[in-house]
Short mmCIF file of C-alpha atoms and ligand atoms in Angstrom, two decimals:
data_model
loop_
_atom_site.label_atom_id
_atom_site.label_comp_id
_atom_site.label_asym_id
_atom_site.label_seq_id
_atom_site.Cartn_x
_atom_site.Cartn_y
_atom_site.Cartn_z
CA MET A 1 101.53 69.80 134.57
CA ALA A 2 104.29 68.13 136.21
CA GLU A 3 103.73 65.72 139.06
CA ILE A 4 105.58 67.06 142.02
CA ILE A 5 107.93 64.82 143.70
CA ASP A 6 107.29 64.84 147.55
CA GLY A 7 110.69 64.45 148.89
CA LYS A 8 109.46 65.20 152.48
CA GLU A 9 107.16 62.47 152.67
CA ILE A 10 109.53 59.84 150.90
CA ALA A 11 112.22 60.88 153.42
CA ARG A 12 109.75 60.52 156.17
CA ALA A 13 109.12 57.00 155.20
CA ILE A 14 112.52 56.16 154.69
CA ARG A 15 113.46 57.53 158.36
CA GLU A 16 110.54 55.33 159.58
CA ALA A 17 112.01 52.40 158.08
CA ILE A 18 115.50 53.06 159.53
CA ARG A 19 114.08 53.61 162.99
CA GLU A 20 112.56 50.16 162.64
CA GLU A 21 115.91 48.55 161.41
CA ALA A 22 117.96 50.44 164.24
CA ALA A 23 115.70 49.02 166.63
CA ALA A 24 116.12 45.56 165.45
CA LEU A 25 119.80 46.00 165.49
CA ARG A 26 119.91 47.32 168.83
CA GLU A 27 117.56 44.25 169.89
CA LYS A 28 119.82 41.64 168.28
CA THR A 29 123.28 42.92 168.86
CA GLY A 30 123.11 45.61 171.71
CA VAL A 31 124.52 48.18 169.10
CA THR A 32 122.82 51.42 168.79
CA PRO A 33 124.08 53.53 165.67
CA GLY A 34 126.01 56.75 166.72
CA LEU A 35 126.76 59.76 164.68
CA ALA A 36 129.23 62.49 165.50
CA VAL A 37 128.65 65.97 163.75
CA VAL A 38 131.58 68.34 164.16
CA LEU A 39 130.97 72.02 163.71
CA VAL A 40 133.73 74.70 163.53
CA GLY A 41 132.68 78.29 163.84
CA ASP A 42 129.24 79.83 164.11
CA ASP A 43 127.95 80.09 160.41
CA PRO A 44 124.25 80.23 160.94
CA ALA A 45 123.24 78.01 158.05
CA SER A 46 125.74 75.39 159.08
CA TRP A 47 124.31 75.77 162.57
CA ILE A 48 120.91 75.03 161.00
CA TYR A 49 122.09 72.06 159.01
CA VAL A 50 123.84 70.42 162.26
CA ARG A 51 120.68 70.87 164.31
CA ARG A 52 118.48 69.30 161.61
CA LYS A 53 120.83 66.21 161.56
CA ALA A 54 120.95 65.86 165.31
CA GLN A 55 117.15 66.02 165.56
CA ALA A 56 116.87 63.38 162.65
CA CYS A 57 119.04 61.35 164.74
CA GLU A 58 116.95 61.67 167.79
CA GLU A 59 113.76 60.75 165.80
CA VAL A 60 115.29 57.38 164.77
CA ARG A 61 116.73 56.79 168.17
CA PHE A 62 120.50 57.22 167.17
CA LEU A 63 123.11 58.32 169.53
CA SER A 64 123.87 61.83 168.22
CA ARG A 65 126.84 63.88 169.52
CA GLU A 66 127.57 67.37 168.67
CA LEU A 67 131.03 68.96 168.79
CA ARG A 68 131.67 72.32 168.30
CA LEU A 69 134.99 74.32 167.80
CA PRO A 70 135.50 78.02 167.75
CA ALA A 71 135.94 79.76 164.45
CA ASP A 72 139.75 80.43 164.83
CA ALA A 73 140.31 76.64 165.94
CA ALA A 74 143.67 75.19 164.69
CA GLU A 75 143.61 72.42 162.25
CA GLY A 76 145.30 70.22 164.62
CA GLU A 77 142.55 70.68 167.21
CA LEU A 78 140.09 69.47 164.61
CA LEU A 79 142.56 66.43 163.65
CA ASP A 80 142.65 65.53 167.44
CA ILE A 81 139.01 65.39 167.81
CA ILE A 82 138.66 63.19 164.51
CA ALA A 83 141.54 60.80 165.92
CA GLN A 84 139.27 60.36 169.30
CA LEU A 85 135.90 59.68 167.25
CA ASN A 86 137.71 57.39 164.92
CA GLY A 87 138.72 55.46 168.01
CA ASP A 88 135.35 55.65 169.66
CA ASP A 89 133.30 52.45 169.22
CA ALA A 90 130.00 54.11 170.21
CA ILE A 91 130.52 56.39 167.09
CA HIS A 92 129.79 54.59 163.85
CA GLY A 93 129.42 57.94 161.55
CA ILE A 94 131.44 61.10 161.58
CA LEU A 95 130.43 64.14 159.80
CA VAL A 96 132.41 67.50 159.63
CA GLN A 97 130.13 70.24 158.59
CA LEU A 98 131.64 72.03 155.67
CA PRO A 99 132.71 74.66 154.74
CA LEU A 100 135.54 74.91 157.13
CA PRO A 101 137.41 78.28 158.06
CA GLU A 102 140.35 79.01 155.96
CA GLN A 103 142.97 78.18 158.11
CA ILE A 104 142.03 74.45 158.03
CA ARG A 105 142.54 72.33 154.92
CA THR A 106 139.17 70.62 154.12
CA GLN A 107 140.94 67.78 152.30
CA ALA A 108 143.35 67.08 155.15
CA ILE A 109 140.37 66.78 157.44
CA ILE A 110 138.15 64.46 154.93
CA GLU A 111 141.34 62.34 154.70
CA ALA A 112 141.60 61.98 158.52
CA ILE A 113 138.08 60.40 158.85
CA ASP A 114 138.24 56.58 158.85
CA PRO A 115 136.69 55.69 155.54
CA GLU A 116 134.37 53.41 157.55
CA LYS A 117 132.96 56.13 159.53
CA ASP A 118 133.01 58.49 156.45
CA VAL A 119 129.08 58.85 156.29
CA ASP A 120 129.45 61.71 153.96
CA GLY A 121 131.23 59.73 151.50
CA PHE A 122 133.74 62.11 150.77
CA HIS A 123 136.93 60.24 151.68
CA PRO A 124 139.16 59.38 148.60
CA VAL A 125 138.75 55.73 149.43
CA ASN A 126 134.84 55.81 149.26
CA VAL A 127 135.14 58.02 146.31
CA GLY A 128 137.41 55.66 144.57
CA ARG A 129 135.06 52.61 145.57
CA LEU A 130 132.43 54.31 143.76
CA LEU A 131 134.46 55.12 140.63
CA THR A 132 135.47 51.61 140.54
CA GLY A 133 131.77 50.21 140.73
CA ASN A 134 132.29 48.68 144.36
CA PRO A 135 130.63 51.61 146.41
CA GLY A 136 131.22 52.09 150.25
CA HIS A 137 129.67 55.06 151.70
CA VAL A 138 128.03 57.20 148.98
CA ALA A 139 127.64 60.86 149.26
CA CYS A 140 124.17 61.63 150.69
CA THR A 141 122.70 64.20 148.15
CA PRO A 142 123.46 62.20 145.12
CA ARG A 143 122.20 59.08 146.84
CA GLY A 144 118.96 60.74 147.72
CA VAL A 145 118.50 61.93 144.07
CA ILE A 146 118.83 58.05 142.96
CA GLU A 147 116.42 57.02 145.51
CA LEU A 148 113.91 59.85 144.47
CA LEU A 149 114.11 58.66 140.83
CA ASP A 150 113.66 54.70 142.03
CA ARG A 151 110.68 55.70 144.18
CA ILE A 152 108.92 57.35 141.20
CA GLY A 153 109.60 54.30 139.29
CA VAL A 154 112.11 56.07 136.57
CA ASP A 155 113.68 53.40 134.67
CA ILE A 156 117.35 55.06 134.41
CA ALA A 157 118.95 52.63 132.20
CA GLY A 158 119.50 54.11 128.68
CA LYS A 159 118.27 57.41 129.52
CA GLU A 160 119.96 60.75 128.85
CA ALA A 161 120.96 62.46 132.02
CA VAL A 162 122.31 65.65 132.06
CA ILE A 163 123.66 67.32 135.50
CA VAL A 164 124.34 70.94 135.77
CA GLY A 165 127.21 71.28 138.36
CA ARG A 166 130.40 69.30 138.90
CA SER A 167 131.18 69.55 142.58
CA ASN A 168 132.71 66.68 144.43
CA ILE A 169 129.84 66.37 146.76
CA VAL A 170 127.15 66.34 144.02
CA GLY A 171 127.62 66.58 140.56
CA LYS A 172 130.56 64.27 140.04
CA PRO A 173 129.44 61.45 142.46
CA LEU A 174 125.91 61.55 141.07
CA ALA A 175 127.25 61.28 137.60
CA LEU A 176 129.10 58.09 138.80
CA LEU A 177 125.74 56.94 140.18
CA LEU A 178 123.83 57.59 137.20
CA LEU A 179 126.25 55.88 134.86
CA ALA A 180 126.42 52.85 137.34
CA ARG A 181 122.73 52.63 136.41
CA HIS A 182 123.40 52.80 132.88
CA ALA A 183 122.42 56.14 131.98
CA THR A 184 124.04 58.41 129.33
CA VAL A 185 125.51 61.07 131.34
CA THR A 186 126.54 64.53 130.51
CA ILE A 187 128.10 67.04 133.14
CA CYS A 188 127.70 70.61 132.55
CA HIS A 189 129.62 73.45 134.28
CA THR A 190 130.39 77.18 133.93
CA ARG A 191 132.42 76.67 130.88
CA THR A 192 129.80 74.41 129.10
CA ARG A 193 128.88 76.07 125.71
CA ASN A 194 125.26 76.26 124.85
CA LEU A 195 123.81 75.05 128.05
CA PRO A 196 120.17 74.94 126.85
CA GLU A 197 120.97 72.87 123.89
CA THR A 198 122.54 70.36 126.17
CA THR A 199 119.84 70.62 129.01
CA ARG A 200 116.94 70.21 126.23
CA ARG A 201 118.54 66.65 125.52
CA ALA A 202 117.77 65.58 129.22
CA ASP A 203 115.24 62.62 130.03
CA ILE A 204 116.68 63.20 133.48
CA LEU A 205 117.92 66.97 134.30
CA VAL A 206 119.64 67.54 137.66
CA ALA A 207 120.28 71.14 138.62
CA ALA A 208 122.96 71.40 141.11
CA ALA A 209 124.70 74.79 140.43
CA GLY A 210 123.60 77.12 143.15
CA ARG A 211 122.41 79.71 140.94
CA PRO A 212 118.72 80.66 141.60
CA GLU A 213 116.29 79.79 138.86
CA MET A 214 118.82 79.49 136.24
CA ILE A 215 117.20 76.51 134.66
CA ARG A 216 114.21 78.09 132.63
CA GLY A 217 111.37 76.41 131.32
CA GLU A 218 112.66 76.54 127.54
CA MET A 219 115.91 74.53 128.79
CA ILE A 220 113.78 71.60 129.56
CA LYS A 221 112.46 68.78 127.16
CA GLU A 222 108.76 68.05 127.36
CA GLY A 223 108.07 65.06 129.72
CA ALA A 224 111.57 65.29 131.47
CA VAL A 225 112.23 64.47 135.17
CA VAL A 226 113.55 67.46 136.73
CA ILE A 227 115.61 67.08 140.08
CA ASP A 228 116.48 70.54 141.76
CA VAL A 229 119.49 70.15 144.05
CA GLY A 230 119.96 73.73 144.69
CA ILE A 231 119.14 75.67 147.64
CA ASN A 232 119.61 79.26 147.46
CA ARG A 233 118.44 82.10 149.92
CA ARG A 234 116.16 84.86 148.44
CA PRO A 235 116.68 88.38 149.52
CA ASP A 236 113.26 88.15 151.29
CA GLY A 237 114.69 85.02 153.48
CA GLY A 238 112.84 82.39 151.66
CA LEU A 239 114.31 79.46 149.74
CA VAL A 240 114.60 79.12 145.98
CA GLY A 241 116.16 76.22 143.75
CA ASP A 242 118.09 76.34 140.86
CA VAL A 243 115.21 75.60 138.66
CA ALA A 244 112.39 78.26 137.81
CA PHE A 245 109.69 76.02 139.11
CA ALA A 246 106.49 77.64 137.54
CA GLU A 247 107.92 77.51 134.00
CA ALA A 248 109.45 73.99 134.49
CA GLU A 249 106.24 72.42 135.96
CA ARG A 250 104.51 73.30 132.57
CA ARG A 251 107.17 71.04 130.69
CA ALA A 252 108.34 68.39 133.12
CA ALA A 253 106.70 65.13 133.76
CA TYR A 254 107.94 65.02 137.38
CA ILE A 255 109.66 67.76 139.48
CA THR A 256 111.16 68.15 142.85
CA PRO A 257 110.20 71.31 144.84
CA VAL A 258 112.54 73.60 146.80
CA PRO A 259 112.06 73.25 149.93
CA GLY A 260 110.82 69.75 150.22
CA GLY A 261 112.52 67.89 147.31
CA VAL A 262 116.14 66.62 147.53
CA GLY A 263 116.95 68.31 151.03
CA PRO A 264 115.05 65.94 153.22
CA MET A 265 116.56 62.99 151.33
CA THR A 266 120.12 63.98 152.01
CA ILE A 267 119.52 63.57 156.06
CA ALA A 268 117.60 60.41 155.39
CA MET A 269 120.46 58.94 153.34
CA LEU A 270 122.95 60.22 156.26
CA LEU A 271 120.85 58.17 158.64
CA GLY A 272 121.10 55.08 156.11
CA ASN A 273 124.79 55.48 155.71
CA THR A 274 125.23 55.45 159.72
CA LEU A 275 122.97 52.38 160.03
CA ALA A 276 124.96 50.62 157.46
CA ALA A 277 128.25 51.56 159.24
CA ALA A 278 126.87 50.36 162.44
CA ARG A 279 125.74 47.08 160.86
CA ARG A 280 129.08 46.46 159.44
CA ILE A 281 130.89 46.99 162.91
CA ALA A 282 128.34 44.96 164.71
CA ALA A 283 128.48 42.08 162.16
CA PRO A 284 131.76 42.34 160.26
CA VAL A 285 131.65 40.46 157.01
P1 NAD B 1 129.32 74.09 144.37
O1 NAD B 1 129.28 75.79 144.26
O2 NAD B 1 130.49 73.60 144.79
O3 NAD B 1 129.30 73.72 142.63
C1 NAD B 1 128.50 74.35 141.72
C2 NAD B 1 128.90 73.83 140.29
O4 NAD B 1 128.00 74.40 139.38
C3 NAD B 1 130.01 74.15 139.89
O5 NAD B 1 130.58 72.92 139.36
C4 NAD B 1 130.13 75.17 138.64
O6 NAD B 1 130.83 74.95 137.67
C5 NAD B 1 128.57 74.83 138.14
N1 NAD B 1 127.87 75.99 137.65
C6 NAD B 1 127.68 77.30 138.71
N2 NAD B 1 127.05 78.35 137.93
C7 NAD B 1 127.00 77.66 136.66
C8 NAD B 1 126.25 78.06 135.38
N3 NAD B 1 125.68 79.48 135.36
N4 NAD B 1 126.19 77.24 134.47
C9 NAD B 1 126.55 75.95 134.43
N5 NAD B 1 127.20 75.38 135.66
C10 NAD B 1 127.34 76.42 136.63
O7 NAD B 1 127.88 73.89 144.65
P2 NAD B 1 127.51 72.36 145.41
O8 NAD B 1 128.07 72.36 146.81
O9 NAD B 1 127.57 71.41 144.52
O10 NAD B 1 125.79 72.66 145.48
C11 NAD B 1 125.08 73.23 144.55
C12 NAD B 1 123.80 73.70 145.10
O11 NAD B 1 123.23 72.52 145.71
C13 NAD B 1 123.82 74.67 146.23
O12 NAD B 1 122.71 75.53 145.89
C14 NAD B 1 123.85 73.91 147.42
O13 NAD B 1 123.29 74.64 148.45
C15 NAD B 1 122.83 72.76 146.92
N6 NAD B 1 123.15 71.86 147.84
C16 NAD B 1 122.00 71.19 148.28
C17 NAD B 1 121.97 69.70 148.90
C18 NAD B 1 120.73 69.17 149.48
O14 NAD B 1 120.63 68.55 150.44
N7 NAD B 1 119.54 69.54 148.79
C19 NAD B 1 123.23 69.42 149.67
C20 NAD B 1 124.49 70.04 149.00
C21 NAD B 1 124.12 71.08 148.03
#
């Protein structure tokens, strides 16, 4: 039976360390890390994510600012808010909760954020830095996955890593991070032929497709490390990952649960990016 990776506990320890580091920064420089989270519309799932981020900020004593716009807000209104936040010295991180309503161009918004305050790591400057091996802010979920692998002591170098999903926020940046750590990386997607054959090669298998329980036990190599990024809502309201947990647990060496695996790590990494941004502003190199 696989060992279950306790992302909740690992994330708690990281938040605790961040709280101490932020206190030391405040003591030394008078700077308190500040995160602004902008939400457009009233999607209930987005609202929950925004609340969780604000709560996490409070827990580590960051300054947290929540800004809300109505669902029919114009792109210009959001751009004005971002311009204000870019120029606000108390704010070190800016996060615009996605998805955005269709009248707003997501890419235009991402590109309007100052790359130094882009704590989501989605700005092309930060994506380019990651691609060229000189990372700035790195997307939080992929960073959280690497952190989990490090915490359980996986030696990534030389391993076969297979990622199911090629999104800009998870699959692609994670592939770059694993490559930088010398894994041999395969990215699978909806057009991949014979997915089970590919996933069975994986020493490290990451599921980030958003398809409930699509990774079955027989798709997993014995002794693999299985990281489940997927968060899917079941008809009864509960959450389920992209991995069929009970089957996978019998084959994997390590596995993350949903919830309590990657999810809490994402928020911990967001706090980490905000602290790093505050440090850079407090003591520019
Ligand atoms: P997305 O929809 O943007 O991308 C999904 C990717 O999976 C696509 O590249 C698609 O090609 C691939 N895919 C879909 N079905 C597939 C199939 N049957 N076979 C092979 N590939 C397939 O999703 P996303 O934003 O990357 O999120 C993926 C999942 O991760 C979602 O469940 C999301 O809720 C979750 N997520 C979790 C966190 C977290 O903090 N844990 C953060 C972000 C996203």
